[in-house]
mmCIF file of C-alpha atoms and ligand atoms in Angstrom:
data_model
loop_
_atom_site.group_PDB
_atom_site.id
_atom_site.type_symbol
_atom_site.label_atom_id
_atom_site.label_comp_id
_atom_site.label_asym_id
_atom_site.label_seq_id
_atom_site.Cartn_x
_atom_site.Cartn_y
_atom_site.Cartn_z
ATOM 1 C CA MET D 12 -10.050 -13.128 4.193
ATOM 2 C CA GLY D 13 -7.841 -14.640 1.162
ATOM 3 C CA LYS D 14 -4.886 -15.130 -0.853
ATOM 4 C CA PHE D 15 -3.774 -12.660 -2.854
ATOM 5 C CA LYS D 16 -0.570 -12.738 -4.860
ATOM 6 C CA VAL D 17 1.413 -9.634 -4.165
ATOM 7 C CA TRP D 18 4.882 -9.997 -5.574
ATOM 8 C CA ASP D 19 5.865 -12.347 -8.729
ATOM 9 C CA GLY D 20 8.754 -15.121 -8.379
ATOM 10 C CA PHE D 21 11.827 -11.836 -9.893
ATOM 11 C CA ILE D 22 11.066 -9.845 -7.324
ATOM 12 C CA ARG D 23 11.073 -12.335 -4.757
ATOM 13 C CA SER D 24 13.953 -13.784 -6.436
ATOM 14 C CA PHE D 25 15.576 -10.652 -6.485
ATOM 15 C CA HIS D 26 15.283 -9.180 -3.001
ATOM 16 C CA TRP D 27 16.800 -12.569 -1.840
ATOM 17 C CA LEU D 28 19.773 -12.622 -4.261
ATOM 18 C CA LEU D 29 20.442 -8.849 -3.603
ATOM 19 C CA VAL D 30 21.153 -9.485 -0.055
ATOM 20 C CA ILE D 31 22.975 -13.010 -0.443
ATOM 21 C CA ALA D 32 24.998 -10.478 -3.002
ATOM 22 C CA ILE D 33 25.773 -7.116 -0.891
ATOM 23 C CA ALA D 34 26.852 -9.207 2.369
ATOM 24 C CA THR D 35 29.145 -11.219 -0.213
ATOM 25 C CA LEU D 36 30.446 -7.731 -1.441
ATOM 26 C CA TYR D 37 30.836 -6.257 2.072
ATOM 27 C CA LEU D 38 32.472 -9.718 3.546
ATOM 28 C CA SER D 39 34.310 -10.057 0.389
ATOM 29 C CA ALA D 40 35.878 -6.183 0.764
ATOM 30 C CA GLU D 41 36.530 -6.576 3.973
ATOM 31 C CA GLU D 42 39.014 -10.084 3.395
ATOM 32 C CA GLY D 43 40.453 -8.255 0.492
ATOM 33 C CA MET D 44 39.231 -11.507 -1.526
ATOM 34 C CA LEU D 45 38.780 -9.058 -4.392
ATOM 35 C CA GLU D 46 38.197 -11.170 -7.319
ATOM 36 C CA LEU D 47 35.348 -13.043 -5.280
ATOM 37 C CA HIS D 48 34.126 -9.060 -4.863
ATOM 38 C CA PHE D 49 34.365 -8.503 -8.591
ATOM 39 C CA VAL D 50 32.174 -11.798 -9.995
ATOM 40 C CA ALA D 51 29.979 -10.438 -7.237
ATOM 41 C CA GLY D 52 29.386 -7.122 -8.368
ATOM 42 C CA PHE D 53 28.959 -8.318 -11.992
ATOM 43 C CA PHE D 54 26.236 -10.665 -10.662
ATOM 44 C CA THR D 55 24.524 -7.388 -8.316
ATOM 45 C CA LEU D 56 25.273 -5.337 -11.855
ATOM 46 C CA ALA D 57 22.787 -8.223 -13.926
ATOM 47 C CA LEU D 58 20.638 -8.077 -11.214
ATOM 48 C CA LEU D 59 19.545 -4.401 -11.028
ATOM 49 C CA ILE D 60 19.829 -4.074 -14.291
ATOM 50 C CA THR D 61 17.383 -6.659 -14.888
ATOM 51 C CA ARG D 62 15.180 -5.112 -11.735
ATOM 52 C CA LEU D 63 14.757 -1.751 -14.070
ATOM 53 C CA ILE D 64 13.597 -3.307 -16.996
ATOM 54 C CA TRP D 65 11.186 -5.475 -14.748
ATOM 55 C CA GLY D 66 10.366 -2.111 -13.538
ATOM 56 C CA VAL D 67 9.444 -0.997 -17.197
ATOM 57 C CA ILE D 68 7.549 -4.501 -18.139
ATOM 58 C CA GLY D 69 6.693 -6.238 -15.766
ATOM 59 C CA SER D 70 4.384 -6.849 -12.899
ATOM 60 C CA LYS D 71 1.778 -3.971 -11.300
ATOM 61 C CA THR D 72 3.349 -4.408 -8.503
ATOM 62 C CA ALA D 73 7.120 -3.912 -9.888
ATOM 63 C CA LYS D 74 6.290 -1.066 -12.018
ATOM 64 C CA LEU D 75 9.075 1.931 -10.736
ATOM 65 C CA THR D 76 6.342 4.424 -11.714
ATOM 66 C CA ALA D 77 3.945 2.684 -9.235
ATOM 67 C CA LEU D 78 7.238 4.159 -6.747
ATOM 68 C CA ILE D 79 5.903 7.455 -6.873
ATOM 69 C CA HIS D 80 3.752 9.076 -4.562
ATOM 70 C CA SER D 81 3.940 12.713 -2.805
ATOM 71 C CA PRO D 82 5.723 13.437 0.578
ATOM 72 C CA LEU D 83 2.643 13.947 2.072
ATOM 73 C CA ALA D 84 0.844 10.831 0.817
ATOM 74 C CA ALA D 85 4.022 9.111 2.546
ATOM 75 C CA LEU D 86 3.052 10.699 6.093
ATOM 76 C CA LYS D 87 -0.581 10.018 6.012
ATOM 77 C CA SER D 88 0.905 6.027 5.001
ATOM 78 C CA PHE D 89 2.638 5.693 8.292
ATOM 79 C CA LYS D 90 -0.486 6.629 10.358
ATOM 80 C CA VAL D 91 -2.954 4.971 8.499
ATOM 81 C CA GLY D 92 -1.376 2.160 6.168
ATOM 82 C CA ASP D 93 -1.428 1.505 2.727
ATOM 83 C CA SER D 94 -4.727 0.310 0.967
ATOM 84 C CA LYS D 95 -3.551 -0.543 -2.838
ATOM 85 C CA PRO D 96 -1.096 -3.975 -3.396
ATOM 86 C CA GLY D 97 2.412 -3.549 -3.330
ATOM 87 C CA HIS D 98 4.893 -0.740 -1.780
ATOM 88 C CA GLY D 99 3.371 1.131 0.554
ATOM 89 C CA ALA D 100 3.701 5.409 0.221
ATOM 90 C CA ALA D 101 6.687 5.675 2.508
ATOM 91 C CA GLY D 102 8.063 2.991 1.530
ATOM 92 C CA SER D 103 8.332 3.494 -2.218
ATOM 93 C CA TYR D 104 11.003 6.168 -0.938
ATOM 94 C CA MET D 105 13.217 3.390 0.841
ATOM 95 C CA VAL D 106 13.033 1.160 -2.633
ATOM 96 C CA ILE D 107 14.212 4.167 -4.852
ATOM 97 C CA ALA D 108 16.336 5.186 -2.488
ATOM 98 C CA PHE D 109 17.571 1.827 -2.349
ATOM 99 C CA PHE D 110 17.899 1.525 -6.214
ATOM 100 C CA ILE D 111 19.830 4.897 -6.467
ATOM 101 C CA LEU D 112 22.098 3.789 -3.885
ATOM 102 C CA ILE D 113 23.266 0.731 -5.033
ATOM 103 C CA LEU D 114 23.490 1.853 -8.778
ATOM 104 C CA VAL D 115 26.176 4.424 -7.489
ATOM 105 C CA GLN D 116 28.081 1.569 -5.142
ATOM 106 C CA LEU D 117 27.744 -0.564 -8.832
ATOM 107 C CA ILE D 118 28.831 2.071 -11.058
ATOM 108 C CA SER D 119 31.686 4.027 -8.778
ATOM 109 C CA GLY D 120 32.808 -0.086 -8.587
ATOM 110 C CA LEU D 121 33.799 -0.488 -11.766
ATOM 111 C CA MET D 122 36.287 2.779 -11.187
ATOM 112 C CA THR D 123 37.478 1.946 -7.780
ATOM 113 C CA THR D 124 41.010 0.421 -7.694
ATOM 114 C CA ASP D 125 42.761 -0.829 -4.403
ATOM 115 C CA ASP D 126 45.674 1.079 -5.479
ATOM 116 C CA ILE D 127 48.287 -2.121 -5.956
ATOM 117 C CA LEU D 128 47.004 -4.380 -8.083
ATOM 118 C CA THR D 129 43.586 -4.356 -8.910
ATOM 119 C CA ASP D 130 41.337 -2.354 -11.050
ATOM 120 C CA GLY D 131 37.628 -1.926 -11.527
ATOM 121 C CA PRO D 132 36.883 -2.623 -15.171
ATOM 122 C CA LEU D 133 36.284 1.196 -16.527
ATOM 123 C CA VAL D 134 39.447 2.323 -14.779
ATOM 124 C CA GLN D 135 41.419 1.912 -18.244
ATOM 125 C CA TYR D 136 39.029 4.389 -19.520
ATOM 126 C CA VAL D 137 39.036 7.389 -17.517
ATOM 127 C CA SER D 138 41.213 9.737 -15.468
ATOM 128 C CA SER D 139 43.152 9.304 -12.394
ATOM 129 C CA ASN D 140 40.915 12.278 -10.979
ATOM 130 C CA ILE D 141 37.717 10.505 -11.632
ATOM 131 C CA VAL D 142 39.488 7.074 -10.130
ATOM 132 C CA GLU D 143 40.349 8.977 -7.161
ATOM 133 C CA TRP D 144 36.768 10.373 -6.885
ATOM 134 C CA ALA D 145 34.452 7.136 -8.184
ATOM 135 C CA SER D 146 37.055 5.016 -5.143
ATOM 136 C CA TRP D 147 36.229 7.666 -2.313
ATOM 137 C CA VAL D 148 32.645 7.156 -3.454
ATOM 138 C CA HIS D 149 33.035 3.770 -3.461
ATOM 139 C CA HIS D 150 34.155 3.823 0.097
ATOM 140 C CA ARG D 151 31.416 6.673 1.579
ATOM 141 C CA ASN D 152 28.117 5.344 0.090
ATOM 142 C CA PHE D 153 28.856 1.999 1.346
ATOM 143 C CA ASP D 154 28.286 3.458 4.377
ATOM 144 C CA LEU D 155 24.843 5.310 3.493
ATOM 145 C CA LEU D 156 24.148 1.784 2.106
ATOM 146 C CA PHE D 157 24.777 0.616 5.259
ATOM 147 C CA TYR D 158 22.614 3.068 6.992
ATOM 148 C CA ALA D 159 19.491 2.537 4.680
ATOM 149 C CA ILE D 160 19.769 -1.337 5.570
ATOM 150 C CA ILE D 161 19.550 -1.188 8.828
ATOM 151 C CA LEU D 162 16.832 1.854 8.479
ATOM 152 C CA HIS D 163 15.030 -0.653 6.253
ATOM 153 C CA ILE D 164 15.077 -4.087 8.977
ATOM 154 C CA THR D 165 13.506 -1.416 11.525
ATOM 155 C CA ALA D 166 11.072 -0.862 9.077
ATOM 156 C CA ILE D 167 10.039 -3.723 9.013
ATOM 157 C CA ILE D 168 10.263 -4.896 12.423
ATOM 158 C CA ILE D 169 7.798 -2.071 13.840
ATOM 159 C CA TYR D 170 5.742 -2.736 10.642
ATOM 160 C CA ARG D 171 5.264 -6.745 12.046
ATOM 161 C CA PHE D 172 4.761 -5.130 15.264
ATOM 162 C CA ARG D 173 1.557 -3.402 13.815
ATOM 163 C CA GLY D 174 0.183 -6.594 12.281
ATOM 164 C CA LYS D 175 1.969 -6.540 8.576
ATOM 165 C CA LYS D 176 3.505 -9.494 7.928
ATOM 166 C CA LEU D 177 6.278 -8.483 4.951
ATOM 167 C CA VAL D 178 8.577 -10.456 5.149
ATOM 168 C CA LYS D 179 6.474 -13.574 4.545
ATOM 169 C CA ALA D 180 4.847 -11.799 1.291
ATOM 170 C CA MET D 181 8.232 -11.401 0.186
ATOM 171 C CA ILE D 182 9.013 -15.191 0.686
ATOM 172 C CA THR D 183 5.995 -16.570 -0.610
ATOM 173 C CA GLY D 184 4.138 -14.002 -2.887
ATOM 174 C CA ASN D 185 0.721 -13.564 -1.006
ATOM 175 C CA THR D 186 -0.438 -11.292 1.482
ATOM 176 C CA GLN D 187 -3.951 -11.748 3.354
ATOM 177 C CA THR D 188 -6.759 -9.332 1.761
ATOM 178 C CA ASN D 189 -10.527 -8.565 2.727
ATOM 179 C CA GLN D 190 -10.864 -6.754 -0.542
ATOM 180 C CA PRO D 191 -13.421 -7.580 -2.764
ATOM 181 C CA HIS D 192 -10.837 -7.361 -5.851
ATOM 182 C CA SER D 193 -9.241 -9.550 -4.398
ATOM 183 C CA ASN D 194 -9.109 -12.675 -7.285
ATOM 184 C CA GLU D 195 -7.729 -9.875 -10.177
ATOM 185 C CA LYS D 196 -4.187 -11.247 -11.075
ATOM 186 C CA ILE D 197 -1.671 -8.450 -11.215
ATOM 187 C CA THR D 198 1.273 -10.171 -11.257
ATOM 188 C CA LYS D 199 3.019 -11.686 -14.635
ATOM 189 C CA ALA D 200 4.938 -15.000 -15.384
ATOM 190 C CA PRO D 201 8.414 -13.832 -14.542
ATOM 191 C CA TRP D 202 10.422 -15.633 -17.012
ATOM 192 C CA LEU D 203 11.056 -13.236 -19.000
ATOM 193 C CA ALA D 204 12.965 -11.382 -16.566
ATOM 194 C CA PHE D 205 14.863 -14.599 -15.966
ATOM 195 C CA VAL D 206 15.661 -14.861 -19.184
ATOM 196 C CA ILE D 207 17.047 -11.215 -19.147
ATOM 197 C CA PHE D 208 19.178 -11.347 -16.177
ATOM 198 C CA ALA D 209 20.510 -15.173 -17.619
ATOM 199 C CA VAL D 210 21.734 -13.025 -20.993
ATOM 200 C CA LEU D 211 22.680 -10.272 -18.736
ATOM 201 C CA LEU D 212 24.962 -12.251 -16.042
ATOM 202 C CA ILE D 213 26.519 -14.071 -19.126
ATOM 203 C CA VAL D 214 27.449 -11.070 -21.174
ATOM 204 C CA LEU D 215 29.132 -9.725 -18.061
ATOM 205 C CA MET D 216 30.921 -12.730 -16.759
ATOM 206 C CA THR D 217 32.221 -13.933 -20.111
ATOM 207 C CA THR D 218 33.761 -10.186 -20.506
ATOM 208 C CA TRP D 219 34.552 -8.204 -17.460
ATOM 209 C CA GLY D 220 34.313 -11.556 -15.308
ATOM 210 C CA ALA D 221 36.634 -14.301 -17.156
ATOM 211 C CA GLU D 222 39.496 -12.810 -15.240
ATOM 212 C CA PRO D 223 38.042 -12.908 -11.480
ATOM 213 C CA LEU D 224 35.887 -15.843 -12.690
ATOM 214 C CA ALA D 225 39.127 -18.296 -13.802
ATOM 215 C CA TYR D 226 41.256 -17.022 -10.600
ATOM 216 C CA LEU D 227 38.167 -18.533 -8.606
ATOM 217 C CA LEU D 228 37.271 -21.426 -10.510
ATOM 218 C CA SER D 229 40.993 -22.645 -10.332
HETATM 219 C C1 HEM Z 12 21.154 -6.367 1.866
HETATM 220 C C2 HEM Z 12 19.711 -6.543 2.299
HETATM 221 C C3 HEM Z 12 18.560 -5.811 2.042
HETATM 222 C C4 HEM Z 12 18.168 -4.958 0.680
HETATM 223 C C5 HEM Z 12 19.779 -3.981 0.406
HETATM 224 C C6 HEM Z 12 17.119 -4.641 0.781
HETATM 225 C C7 HEM Z 12 16.523 -4.158 -0.760
HETATM 226 C C8 HEM Z 12 15.457 -4.026 -0.712
HETATM 227 C C9 HEM Z 12 14.681 -3.681 -1.793
HETATM 228 C C10 HEM Z 12 15.391 -3.282 -2.937
HETATM 229 C C11 HEM Z 12 13.346 -3.877 -1.640
HETATM 230 C C12 HEM Z 12 12.079 -3.166 -2.500
HETATM 231 C C13 HEM Z 12 12.130 -4.855 -3.291
HETATM 232 C C14 HEM Z 12 11.630 -4.092 -5.220
HETATM 233 O O1 HEM Z 12 10.013 -3.810 -5.520
HETATM 234 O O2 HEM Z 12 12.570 -5.014 -5.774
HETATM 235 C C15 HEM Z 12 12.948 -4.239 -0.580
HETATM 236 C C16 HEM Z 12 11.857 -4.898 0.207
HETATM 237 C C17 HEM Z 12 11.618 -5.335 1.274
HETATM 238 N N1 HEM Z 12 12.780 -5.996 1.583
HETATM 239 FE FE1 HEM Z 12 14.598 -6.210 1.733
HETATM 240 N N2 HEM Z 12 16.192 -5.454 1.390
HETATM 241 C C18 HEM Z 12 17.511 -5.788 2.862
HETATM 242 C C19 HEM Z 12 17.261 -7.052 3.737
HETATM 243 C C20 HEM Z 12 16.449 -7.375 4.043
HETATM 244 C C21 HEM Z 12 16.137 -7.946 5.317
HETATM 245 C C22 HEM Z 12 17.354 -8.936 6.174
HETATM 246 C C23 HEM Z 12 14.829 -8.492 5.472
HETATM 247 C C24 HEM Z 12 13.719 -9.360 6.430
HETATM 248 C C25 HEM Z 12 13.746 -8.954 7.739
HETATM 249 C C26 HEM Z 12 13.878 -7.566 4.088
HETATM 250 C C27 HEM Z 12 12.499 -7.498 4.147
HETATM 251 C C28 HEM Z 12 12.023 -6.751 3.156
HETATM 252 C C29 HEM Z 12 10.554 -6.925 2.533
HETATM 253 C C30 HEM Z 12 9.553 -7.958 3.447
HETATM 254 C C31 HEM Z 12 10.116 -5.995 1.434
HETATM 255 C C32 HEM Z 12 9.088 -5.562 0.767
HETATM 256 C C33 HEM Z 12 8.398 -4.415 1.497
HETATM 257 C C34 HEM Z 12 6.801 -4.056 1.225
HETATM 258 O O3 HEM Z 12 6.189 -4.857 1.103
HETATM 259 O O4 HEM Z 12 6.833 -2.298 0.615
HETATM 260 N N3 HEM Z 12 14.534 -7.074 3.785
HETATM 261 N N4 HEM Z 12 14.323 -4.743 0.333
HETATM 262 C C1 HEM Z 13 26.264 -3.076 -4.727
HETATM 263 C C2 HEM Z 13 27.794 -3.395 -4.682
HETATM 264 C C3 HEM Z 13 29.231 -3.229 -4.575
HETATM 265 C C4 HEM Z 13 29.577 -3.040 -2.745
HETATM 266 C C5 HEM Z 13 28.216 -3.171 -1.888
HETATM 267 C C6 HEM Z 13 30.892 -2.938 -2.719
HETATM 268 C C7 HEM Z 13 31.295 -2.940 -1.526
HETATM 269 C C8 HEM Z 13 32.793 -2.477 -1.629
HETATM 270 C C9 HEM Z 13 33.204 -2.453 0.103
HETATM 271 C C10 HEM Z 13 32.604 -2.475 1.480
HETATM 272 C C11 HEM Z 13 34.591 -2.097 -0.049
HETATM 273 C C12 HEM Z 13 35.726 -1.596 0.989
HETATM 274 C C13 HEM Z 13 35.690 -0.142 1.488
HETATM 275 C C14 HEM Z 13 36.110 0.291 2.218
HETATM 276 O O1 HEM Z 13 36.891 -0.635 2.425
HETATM 277 O O2 HEM Z 13 35.817 0.762 3.319
HETATM 278 C C15 HEM Z 13 34.940 -1.974 -1.539
HETATM 279 C C16 HEM Z 13 36.188 -1.865 -2.106
HETATM 280 C C17 HEM Z 13 36.138 -1.969 -3.319
HETATM 281 N N1 HEM Z 13 35.188 -2.107 -4.333
HETATM 282 FE FE1 HEM Z 13 33.175 -2.585 -4.140
HETATM 283 N N2 HEM Z 13 31.567 -2.612 -3.489
HETATM 284 C C18 HEM Z 13 30.362 -2.567 -4.807
HETATM 285 C C19 HEM Z 13 30.652 -3.071 -6.057
HETATM 286 C C20 HEM Z 13 31.863 -3.164 -7.037
HETATM 287 C C21 HEM Z 13 32.354 -3.436 -8.202
HETATM 288 C C22 HEM Z 13 31.487 -3.460 -9.078
HETATM 289 C C23 HEM Z 13 33.628 -3.190 -8.193
HETATM 290 C C24 HEM Z 13 33.930 -3.536 -9.598
HETATM 291 C C25 HEM Z 13 34.232 -4.597 -11.099
HETATM 292 C C26 HEM Z 13 34.292 -3.110 -7.396
HETATM 293 C C27 HEM Z 13 35.283 -2.716 -7.083
HETATM 294 C C28 HEM Z 13 35.846 -2.930 -5.449
HETATM 295 C C29 HEM Z 13 37.582 -2.264 -5.543
HETATM 296 C C30 HEM Z 13 38.095 -2.466 -6.179
HETATM 297 C C31 HEM Z 13 37.685 -1.720 -4.484
HETATM 298 C C32 HEM Z 13 38.787 -1.191 -3.160
HETATM 299 C C33 HEM Z 13 39.358 -2.029 -2.199
HETATM 300 C C34 HEM Z 13 40.595 -1.539 -1.897
HETATM 301 O O3 HEM Z 13 40.061 0.033 -1.557
HETATM 302 O O4 HEM Z 13 41.561 -2.161 -1.322
HETATM 303 N N3 HEM Z 13 33.061 -3.111 -6.149
HETATM 304 N N4 HEM Z 13 33.131 -2.450 -2.101
#
């Protein structure tokens, strides 16, 4: 058995920063701390856009095309497992669902209002019907995202009982393998992803984020 790098540094940072960001978004909404909610929202937007770009130019295991599997392959992967490194066939459906749910949550948030003081940055550009609809979507879609997170963590625990240490791999980047091609390098250096993320973050925080950020820092 040898060690094999399966997740590059950006994918791992993306995952754990996303977990922290979503927890912050949930708690800040519950506590009515909308400045923090907005700043965490713009952070998540920069993170997800970078992940989608990295899904085109990044490592083999980060590629969005690697997420496409037939439903039959997904069913088979439950029974016999997956042989290739990266997300399995069933897990890929989960990842696609996450990307869509988080994107819907972000876009609807930009057009959501609390009906009192705070408007998402796109509220002023769209009709009141759209704002009403987006606010409804923002509340309801979060429930779906919440169920997806519960399902995701349950699946990871089930895989652990079946002997797969997925969390360890998402922390260290490495997995154990006895495949002959184990010294083949499939991950790319993540620096370009971090540069793209930093640029997006600076743009978002100095435009839409400037006001809530100034409030938080004052
Ligand atoms: C807010 C909660 C969470 C969200 C939104 C989330 C989302 C995601 C996403 C989008 C991926 C795909 C990563 C990528 O390719 O970019 C992923 C993978 C993964 N997540 Fe989470 N996650 C959450 C919580 C957790 C927690 C708490 C754990 C640990 C118990 C965990 C363990 C993993 C593991 C091990 C993978 C890799 C699965 C594989 O090998 O295919 N996640 N998660
Ligand atoms: C993945 C990202 C996001 C998550 C997980 C999230 C989550 C939430 C949750 C759970 C609520 C409370 C819903 C309820 O009370 O039922 C909420 C409300 C809200 N969110 Fe977000 N949000 C996200 C992004 C954003 C963004 C980017 C913006 C705007 C910049 C935004 C603006 C708002 C506003 C204005 C409210 C209404 C608060 C109220 O009704 O009092 N959200 N969000």
